[in-house]
Coordinates of C-alpha atoms in Angstrom, one line a residue:
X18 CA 57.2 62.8 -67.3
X19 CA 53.6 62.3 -66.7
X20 CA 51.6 62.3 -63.1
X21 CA 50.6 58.5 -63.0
X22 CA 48.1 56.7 -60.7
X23 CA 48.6 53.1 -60.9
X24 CA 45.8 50.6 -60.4
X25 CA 47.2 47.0 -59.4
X26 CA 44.8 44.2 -59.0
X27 CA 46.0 41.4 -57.9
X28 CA 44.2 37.3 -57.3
X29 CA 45.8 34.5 -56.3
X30 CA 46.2 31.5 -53.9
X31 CA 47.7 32.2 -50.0
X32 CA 50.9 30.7 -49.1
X33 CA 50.2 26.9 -47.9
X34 CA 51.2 27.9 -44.6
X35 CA 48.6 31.0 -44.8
X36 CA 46.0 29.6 -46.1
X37 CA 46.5 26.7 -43.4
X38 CA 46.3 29.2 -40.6
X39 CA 43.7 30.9 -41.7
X40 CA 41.6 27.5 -41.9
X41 CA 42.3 26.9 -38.4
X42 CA 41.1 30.3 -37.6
X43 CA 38.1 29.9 -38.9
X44 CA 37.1 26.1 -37.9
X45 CA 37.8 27.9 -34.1
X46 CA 35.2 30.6 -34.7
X47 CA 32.6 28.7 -33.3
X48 CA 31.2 28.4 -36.8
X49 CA 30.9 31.4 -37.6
X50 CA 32.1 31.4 -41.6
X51 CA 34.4 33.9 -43.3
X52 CA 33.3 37.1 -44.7
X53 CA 36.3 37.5 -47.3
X54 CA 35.2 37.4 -50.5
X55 CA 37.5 36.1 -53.4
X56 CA 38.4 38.0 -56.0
X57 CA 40.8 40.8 -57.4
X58 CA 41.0 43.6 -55.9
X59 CA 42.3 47.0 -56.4
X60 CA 44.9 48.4 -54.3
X61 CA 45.6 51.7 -55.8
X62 CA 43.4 54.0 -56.4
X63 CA 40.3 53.9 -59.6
X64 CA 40.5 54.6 -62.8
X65 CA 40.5 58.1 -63.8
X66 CA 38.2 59.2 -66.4
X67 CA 39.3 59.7 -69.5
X68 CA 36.9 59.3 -72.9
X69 CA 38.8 57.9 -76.3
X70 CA 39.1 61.0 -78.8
X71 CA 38.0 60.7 -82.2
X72 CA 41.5 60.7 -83.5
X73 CA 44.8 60.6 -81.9
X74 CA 48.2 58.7 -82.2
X75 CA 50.4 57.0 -80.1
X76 CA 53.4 54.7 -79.8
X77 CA 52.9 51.4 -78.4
X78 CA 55.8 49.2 -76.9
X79 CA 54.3 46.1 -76.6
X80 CA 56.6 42.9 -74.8
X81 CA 56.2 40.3 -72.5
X82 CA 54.3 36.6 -73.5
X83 CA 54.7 34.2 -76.2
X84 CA 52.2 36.0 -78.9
X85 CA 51.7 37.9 -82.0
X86 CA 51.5 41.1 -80.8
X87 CA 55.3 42.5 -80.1
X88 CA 57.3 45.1 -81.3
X89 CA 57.0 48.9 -80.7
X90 CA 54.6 50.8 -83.2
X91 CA 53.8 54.1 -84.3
X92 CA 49.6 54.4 -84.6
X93 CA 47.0 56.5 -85.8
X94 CA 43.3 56.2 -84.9
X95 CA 40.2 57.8 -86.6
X96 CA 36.5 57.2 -85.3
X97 CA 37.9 54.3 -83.1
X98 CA 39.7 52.4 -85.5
X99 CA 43.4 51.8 -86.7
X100 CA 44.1 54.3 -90.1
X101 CA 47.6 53.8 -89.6
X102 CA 50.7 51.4 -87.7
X103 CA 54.1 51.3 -88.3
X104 CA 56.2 49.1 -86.9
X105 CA 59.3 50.9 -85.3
X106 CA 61.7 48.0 -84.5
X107 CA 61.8 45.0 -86.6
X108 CA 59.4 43.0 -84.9
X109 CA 57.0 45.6 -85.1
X110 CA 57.4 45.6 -88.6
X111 CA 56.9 42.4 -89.3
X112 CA 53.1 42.4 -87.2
X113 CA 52.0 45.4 -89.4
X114 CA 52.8 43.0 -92.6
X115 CA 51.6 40.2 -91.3
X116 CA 49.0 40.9 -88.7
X117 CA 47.7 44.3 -89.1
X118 CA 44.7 43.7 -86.8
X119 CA 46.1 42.9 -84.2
X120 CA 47.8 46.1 -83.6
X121 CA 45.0 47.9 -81.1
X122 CA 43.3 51.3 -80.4
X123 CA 43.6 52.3 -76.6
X124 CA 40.3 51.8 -76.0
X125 CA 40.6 48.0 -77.8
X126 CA 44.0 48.1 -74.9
X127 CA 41.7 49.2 -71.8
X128 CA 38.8 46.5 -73.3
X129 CA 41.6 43.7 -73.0
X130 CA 41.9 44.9 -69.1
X131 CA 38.8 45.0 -68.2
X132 CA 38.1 41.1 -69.6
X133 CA 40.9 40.2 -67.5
X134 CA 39.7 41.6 -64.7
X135 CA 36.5 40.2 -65.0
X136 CA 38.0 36.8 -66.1
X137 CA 40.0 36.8 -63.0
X138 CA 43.4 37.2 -64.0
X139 CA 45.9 37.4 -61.2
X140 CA 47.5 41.1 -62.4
X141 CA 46.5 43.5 -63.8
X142 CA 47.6 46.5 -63.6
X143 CA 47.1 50.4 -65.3
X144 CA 49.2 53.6 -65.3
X145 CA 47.4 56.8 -65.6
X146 CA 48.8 60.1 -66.9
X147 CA 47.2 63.1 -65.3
X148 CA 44.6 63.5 -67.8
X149 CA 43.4 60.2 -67.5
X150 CA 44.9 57.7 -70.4
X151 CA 46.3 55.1 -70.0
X152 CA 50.2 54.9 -70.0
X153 CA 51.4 51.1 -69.3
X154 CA 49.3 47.9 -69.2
X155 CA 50.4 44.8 -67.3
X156 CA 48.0 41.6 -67.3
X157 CA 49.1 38.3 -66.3
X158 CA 46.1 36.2 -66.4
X159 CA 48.1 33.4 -64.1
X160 CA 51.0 34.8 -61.9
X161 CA 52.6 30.3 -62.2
X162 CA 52.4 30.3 -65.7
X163 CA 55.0 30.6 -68.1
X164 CA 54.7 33.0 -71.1
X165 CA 51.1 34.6 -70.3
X166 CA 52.2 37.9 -69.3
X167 CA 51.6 41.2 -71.6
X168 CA 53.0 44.2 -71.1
X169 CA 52.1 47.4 -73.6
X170 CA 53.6 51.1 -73.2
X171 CA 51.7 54.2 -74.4
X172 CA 53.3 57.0 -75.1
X173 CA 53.9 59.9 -77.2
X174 CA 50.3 60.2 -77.2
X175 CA 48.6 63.1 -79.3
X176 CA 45.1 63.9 -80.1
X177 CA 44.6 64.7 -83.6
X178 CA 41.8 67.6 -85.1

């Protein structure tokens, strides 16, 4: 099993009862105002650095969400785009025949982080083997909602000559 570092960023809204306190705390500062910025914030570790190869393949378990993209699939990647998927399971399956571009490199998987960092999601989260890549993918753009959640798996990851 790999070494992972996981990088967890998480943005949302106090308790009530938090975010009450924390009012009065600061109208009895004497003014003074509140340094704390809002935002995500990592609380984990950084990203280790790791540079998409020209070819590789991987299998990608992707769940969670009410969307196109889920199933488990077998891919191949050349000069940073898809040469080959294959759905494993019968979801899968059926987004190769129906969606093929939807099915992404790991680069396009670490992109779709990244934007929902910088969007503001309320998770999102990354799993790092040793060297690196990415191994699991959690974004959940709001932590209330129902059914925005995606969650992708990477493994069996091999770079290709």
């Amino acid at each position: 099993m790999p070494t992972t570092t996981a990088v967890r960023v998480r943005h949302r809204a106090l308790p009530t009862a938090v975010m009450a306190g924390t009012l009065i705390w600061a109208l009895s500062a004497c003014g003074e105002e509140s340094t704390a910025a809002k935002g995500p914030t990592t609380t984990k570790g950084s990203a280790p650095a790791w540079e998409e190869p020209s070819a590789y393949s991987y299998t990608l378990k992707s769940s969670e969400g009410e969307r196109s993209l889920i199933g488990t699939f077998k891919v191949t990647v050349r000069d940073g785009k898809i040469v080959e998927a294959a759905g494993v399971d019968e979801s899968g399956r059926r987004v190769v025949e129906q969606e093929l571009s939807e099915v992404p490199t790991i680069a396009g998987l670490l992109k779709k982080a990244e934007t929902a960092r910088e969007e503001g999601a309320d998770v999102v989260e990354v799993e790092y083997a040793k060297d690196g890549r990415p191994t699991s993918i959690s974004i959940d753009r709001e932590e209330d909602a129902i059914d925005d959640e995606e969650a992708y798996a990477l493994s069996d990851y091999e770079a290709l000559g």
